[in-house]
Coordinates of N, CA and C in Angstrom, one line a residue:
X267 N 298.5 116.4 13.0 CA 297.3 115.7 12.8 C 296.3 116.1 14.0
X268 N 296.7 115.9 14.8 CA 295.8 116.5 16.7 C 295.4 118.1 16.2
X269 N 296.2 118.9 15.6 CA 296.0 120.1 15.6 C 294.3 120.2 14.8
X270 N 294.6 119.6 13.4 CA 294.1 119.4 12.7 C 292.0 118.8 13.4
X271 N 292.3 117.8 13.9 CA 291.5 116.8 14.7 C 291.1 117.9 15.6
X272 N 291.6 118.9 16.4 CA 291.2 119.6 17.4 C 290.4 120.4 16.9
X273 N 290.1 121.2 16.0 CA 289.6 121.9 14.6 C 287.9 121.3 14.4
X274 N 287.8 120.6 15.0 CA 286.7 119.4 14.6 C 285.5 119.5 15.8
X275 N 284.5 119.6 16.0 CA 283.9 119.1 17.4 C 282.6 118.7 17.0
X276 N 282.0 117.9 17.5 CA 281.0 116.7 17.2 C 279.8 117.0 18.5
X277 N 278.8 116.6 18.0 CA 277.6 117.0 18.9 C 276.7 115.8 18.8
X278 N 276.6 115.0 20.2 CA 275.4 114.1 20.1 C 273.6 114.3 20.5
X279 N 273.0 114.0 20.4 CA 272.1 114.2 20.4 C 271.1 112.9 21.2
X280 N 271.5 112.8 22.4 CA 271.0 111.4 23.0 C 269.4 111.2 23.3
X281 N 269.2 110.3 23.3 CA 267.8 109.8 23.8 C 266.6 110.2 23.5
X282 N 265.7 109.7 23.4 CA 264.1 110.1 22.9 C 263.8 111.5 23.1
X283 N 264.8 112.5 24.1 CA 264.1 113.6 24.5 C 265.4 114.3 23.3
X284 N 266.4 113.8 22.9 CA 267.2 114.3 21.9 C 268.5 115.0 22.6
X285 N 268.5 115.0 24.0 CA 269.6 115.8 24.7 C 271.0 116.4 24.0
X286 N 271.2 117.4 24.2 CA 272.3 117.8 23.4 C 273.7 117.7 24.3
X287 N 275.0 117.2 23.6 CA 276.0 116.8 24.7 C 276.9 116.8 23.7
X288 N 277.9 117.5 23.6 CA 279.5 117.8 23.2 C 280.2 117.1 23.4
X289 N 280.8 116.1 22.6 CA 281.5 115.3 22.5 C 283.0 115.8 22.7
X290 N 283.7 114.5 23.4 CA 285.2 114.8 24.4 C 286.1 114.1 22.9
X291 N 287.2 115.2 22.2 CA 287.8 114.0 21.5 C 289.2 114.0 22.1
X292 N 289.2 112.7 22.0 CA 290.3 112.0 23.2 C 291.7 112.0 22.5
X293 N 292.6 112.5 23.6 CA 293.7 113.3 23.2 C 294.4 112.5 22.3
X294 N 294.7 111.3 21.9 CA 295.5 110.5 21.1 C 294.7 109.4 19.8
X295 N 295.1 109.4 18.8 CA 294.4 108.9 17.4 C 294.6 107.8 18.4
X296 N 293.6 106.8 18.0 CA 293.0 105.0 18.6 C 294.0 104.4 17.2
X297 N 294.3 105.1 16.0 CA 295.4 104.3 14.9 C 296.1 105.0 14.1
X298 N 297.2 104.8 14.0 CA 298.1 105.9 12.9 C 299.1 105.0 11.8
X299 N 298.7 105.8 10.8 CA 299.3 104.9 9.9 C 299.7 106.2 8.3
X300 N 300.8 105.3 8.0 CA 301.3 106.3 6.1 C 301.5 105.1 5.3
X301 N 301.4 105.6 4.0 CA 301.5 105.0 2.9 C 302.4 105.5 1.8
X302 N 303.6 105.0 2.1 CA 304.7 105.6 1.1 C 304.2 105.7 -0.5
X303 N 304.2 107.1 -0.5 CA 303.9 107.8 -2.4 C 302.4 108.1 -2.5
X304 N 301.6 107.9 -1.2 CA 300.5 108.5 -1.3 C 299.4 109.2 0.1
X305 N 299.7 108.2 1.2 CA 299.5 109.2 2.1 C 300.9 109.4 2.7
X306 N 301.1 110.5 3.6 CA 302.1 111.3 4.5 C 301.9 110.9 5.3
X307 N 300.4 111.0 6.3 CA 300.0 110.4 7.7 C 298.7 110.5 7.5
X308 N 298.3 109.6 8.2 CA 297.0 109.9 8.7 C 296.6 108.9 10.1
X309 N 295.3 109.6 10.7 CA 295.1 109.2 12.1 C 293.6 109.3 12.1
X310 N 293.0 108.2 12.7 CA 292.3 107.7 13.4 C 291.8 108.5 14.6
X311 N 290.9 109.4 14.9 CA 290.7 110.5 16.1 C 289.0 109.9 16.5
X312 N 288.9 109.9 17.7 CA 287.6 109.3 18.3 C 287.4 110.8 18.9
X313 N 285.9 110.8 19.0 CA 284.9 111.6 19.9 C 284.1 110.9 20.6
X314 N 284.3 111.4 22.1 CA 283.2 110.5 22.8 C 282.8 110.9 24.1
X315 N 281.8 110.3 24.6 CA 280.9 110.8 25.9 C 280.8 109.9 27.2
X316 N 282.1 110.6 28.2 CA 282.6 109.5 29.1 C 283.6 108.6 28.4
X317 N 283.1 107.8 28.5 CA 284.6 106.7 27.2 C 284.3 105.7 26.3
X318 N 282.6 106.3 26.2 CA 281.8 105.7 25.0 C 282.3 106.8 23.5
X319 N 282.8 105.6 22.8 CA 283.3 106.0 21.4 C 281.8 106.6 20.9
X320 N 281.6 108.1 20.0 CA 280.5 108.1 19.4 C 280.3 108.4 18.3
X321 N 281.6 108.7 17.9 CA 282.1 109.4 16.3 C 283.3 109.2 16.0
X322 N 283.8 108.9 14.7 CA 285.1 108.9 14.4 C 285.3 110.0 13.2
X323 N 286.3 110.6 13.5 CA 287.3 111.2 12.3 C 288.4 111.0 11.9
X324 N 288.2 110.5 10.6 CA 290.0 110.3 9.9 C 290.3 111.6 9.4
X325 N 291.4 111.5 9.3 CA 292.4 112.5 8.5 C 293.4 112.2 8.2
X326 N 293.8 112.3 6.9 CA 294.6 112.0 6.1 C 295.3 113.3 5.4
X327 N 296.7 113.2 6.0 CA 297.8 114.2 5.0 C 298.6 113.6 3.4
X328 N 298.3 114.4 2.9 CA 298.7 113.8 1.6 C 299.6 115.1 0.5
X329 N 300.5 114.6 -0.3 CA 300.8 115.5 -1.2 C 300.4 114.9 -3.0
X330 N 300.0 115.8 -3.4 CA 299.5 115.9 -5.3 C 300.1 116.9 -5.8
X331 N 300.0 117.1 -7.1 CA 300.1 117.9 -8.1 C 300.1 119.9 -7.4
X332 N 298.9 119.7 -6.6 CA 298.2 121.2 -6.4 C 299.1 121.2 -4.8
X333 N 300.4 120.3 -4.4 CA 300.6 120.5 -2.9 C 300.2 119.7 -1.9
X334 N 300.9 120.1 -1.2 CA 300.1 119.6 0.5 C 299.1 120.2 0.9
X335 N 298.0 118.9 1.2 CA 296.2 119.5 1.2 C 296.1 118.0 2.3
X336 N 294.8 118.4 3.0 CA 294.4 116.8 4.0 C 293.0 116.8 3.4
X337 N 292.7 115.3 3.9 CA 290.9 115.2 3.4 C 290.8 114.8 4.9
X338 N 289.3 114.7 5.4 CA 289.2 114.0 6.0 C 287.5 113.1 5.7
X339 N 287.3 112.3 6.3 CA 286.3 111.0 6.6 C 285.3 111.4 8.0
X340 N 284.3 111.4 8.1 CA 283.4 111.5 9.7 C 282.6 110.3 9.3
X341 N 282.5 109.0 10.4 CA 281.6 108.1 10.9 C 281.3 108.0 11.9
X342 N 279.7 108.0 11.8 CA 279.2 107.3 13.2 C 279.5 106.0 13.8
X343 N 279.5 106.2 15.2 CA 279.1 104.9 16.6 C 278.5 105.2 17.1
X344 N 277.4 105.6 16.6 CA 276.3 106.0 17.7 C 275.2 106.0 17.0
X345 N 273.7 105.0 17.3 CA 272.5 105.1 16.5 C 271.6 106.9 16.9
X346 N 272.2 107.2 18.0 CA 271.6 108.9 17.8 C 271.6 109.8 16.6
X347 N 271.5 110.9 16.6 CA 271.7 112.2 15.9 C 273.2 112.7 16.1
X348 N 273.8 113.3 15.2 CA 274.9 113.4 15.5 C 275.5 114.7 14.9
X349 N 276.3 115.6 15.2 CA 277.0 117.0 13.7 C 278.0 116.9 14.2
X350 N 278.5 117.5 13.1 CA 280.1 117.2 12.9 C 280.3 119.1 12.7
X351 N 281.1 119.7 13.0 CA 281.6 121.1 12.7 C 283.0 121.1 12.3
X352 N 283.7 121.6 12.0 CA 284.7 122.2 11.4 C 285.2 123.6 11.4
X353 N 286.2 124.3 12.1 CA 286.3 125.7 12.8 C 284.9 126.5 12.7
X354 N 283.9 125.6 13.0 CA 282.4 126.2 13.5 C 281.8 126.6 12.3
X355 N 281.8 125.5 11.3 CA 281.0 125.4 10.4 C 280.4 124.0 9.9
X356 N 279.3 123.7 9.8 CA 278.6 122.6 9.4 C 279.2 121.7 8.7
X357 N 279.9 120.6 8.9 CA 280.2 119.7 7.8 C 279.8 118.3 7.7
X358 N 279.0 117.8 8.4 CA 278.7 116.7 8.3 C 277.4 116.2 8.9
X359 N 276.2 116.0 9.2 CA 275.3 115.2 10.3 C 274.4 114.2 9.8
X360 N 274.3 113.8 10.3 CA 273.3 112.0 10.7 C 272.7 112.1 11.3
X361 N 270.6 111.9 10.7 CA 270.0 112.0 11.8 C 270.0 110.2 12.5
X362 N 269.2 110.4 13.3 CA 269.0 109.5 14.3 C 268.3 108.1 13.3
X363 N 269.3 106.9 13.8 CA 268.8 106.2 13.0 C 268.4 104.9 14.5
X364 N 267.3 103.7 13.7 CA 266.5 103.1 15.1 C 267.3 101.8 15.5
X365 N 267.7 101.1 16.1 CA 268.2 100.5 16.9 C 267.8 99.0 15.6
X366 N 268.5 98.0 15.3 CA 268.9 96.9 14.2 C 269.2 97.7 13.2
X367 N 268.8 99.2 12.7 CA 269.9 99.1 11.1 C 271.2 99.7 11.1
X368 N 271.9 99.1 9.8 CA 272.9 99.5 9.3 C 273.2 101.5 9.4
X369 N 274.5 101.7 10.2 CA 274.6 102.8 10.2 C 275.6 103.3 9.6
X370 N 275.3 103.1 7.7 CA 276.0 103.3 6.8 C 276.3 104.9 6.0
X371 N 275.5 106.0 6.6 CA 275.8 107.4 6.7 C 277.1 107.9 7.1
X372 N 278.0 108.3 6.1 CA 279.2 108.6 6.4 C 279.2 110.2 5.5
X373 N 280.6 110.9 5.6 CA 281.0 112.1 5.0 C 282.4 111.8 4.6
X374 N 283.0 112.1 3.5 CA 284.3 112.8 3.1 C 284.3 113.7 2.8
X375 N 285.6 114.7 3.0 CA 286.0 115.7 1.9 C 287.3 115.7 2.2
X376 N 287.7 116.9 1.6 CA 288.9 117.6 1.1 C 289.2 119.3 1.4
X377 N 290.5 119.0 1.9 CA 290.7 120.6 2.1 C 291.9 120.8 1.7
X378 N 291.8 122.2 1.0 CA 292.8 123.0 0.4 C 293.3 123.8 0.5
X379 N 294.3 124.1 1.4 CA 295.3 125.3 2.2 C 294.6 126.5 1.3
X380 N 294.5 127.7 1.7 CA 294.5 128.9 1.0 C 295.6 128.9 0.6
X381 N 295.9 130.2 -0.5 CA 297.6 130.2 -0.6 C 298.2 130.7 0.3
X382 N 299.2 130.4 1.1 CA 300.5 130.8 1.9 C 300.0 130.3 3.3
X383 N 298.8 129.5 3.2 CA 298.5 128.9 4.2 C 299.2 127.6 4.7
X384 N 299.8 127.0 6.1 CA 300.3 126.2 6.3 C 299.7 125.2 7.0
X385 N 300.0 124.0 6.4 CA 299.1 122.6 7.3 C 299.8 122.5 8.7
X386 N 299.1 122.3 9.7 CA 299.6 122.1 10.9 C 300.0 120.5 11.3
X387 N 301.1 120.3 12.0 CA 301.9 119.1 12.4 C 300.7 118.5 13.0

């Protein structure tokens, strides 16, 4: 799951001038948890700046019909701007939302090994 989670890097975007800052994701899931007959594992992985939480990513291992495949989940903690990448491709962002609302902008998906591709521990 860490392998997986490491795969991932998150970019904030702070303060009125918009500052750009690479988010630290902290070596150990904040929660881990399975679900006999439908998840395998999955973990709870934070990104953050200093030891302010600013993003979360789930990931969840699971087996179906088509195999062993993971999805995962990106939410904000943070009313900034925010991107989400994935071995350095766009998968997720949130622009900047203003200080009282609801920061209900989230992402899922799904990934599906190539063939003979193997999920990492």
């Amino acid at each position: 799951m860490r392998a997986i989670a490491a795969d991932f890097s998150v970019v904030d975007y702070f303060g009125d001038l918009a500052v750009e800052q690479d988010l630290r994701l902290l070596p150990q899931p904040v929660y881990r948890y399975s679900e006999e007959g439908k998840i395998t594992d999955g973990a709870m992985f934070v990104f953050a700046h200093g030891t302010n939480p600013e993003c979360g990513v789930l990931v969840e291992a699971y087996q179906d019909d088509a195999g062993a495949r993971y999805r995962y989940a990106v939410a904000p903690m943070s009313i900034y701007q925010l991107q989400a990448r994935y071995k350095n491709a766009p998968v997720w962002s949130v622009e900047r939302r203003h200080t009282g609302r609801n920061a209900r902008s989230y992402y899922a998906g799904v990934y599906t090994p190539e063939e003979g591709e193997s999920l990492p521990e």
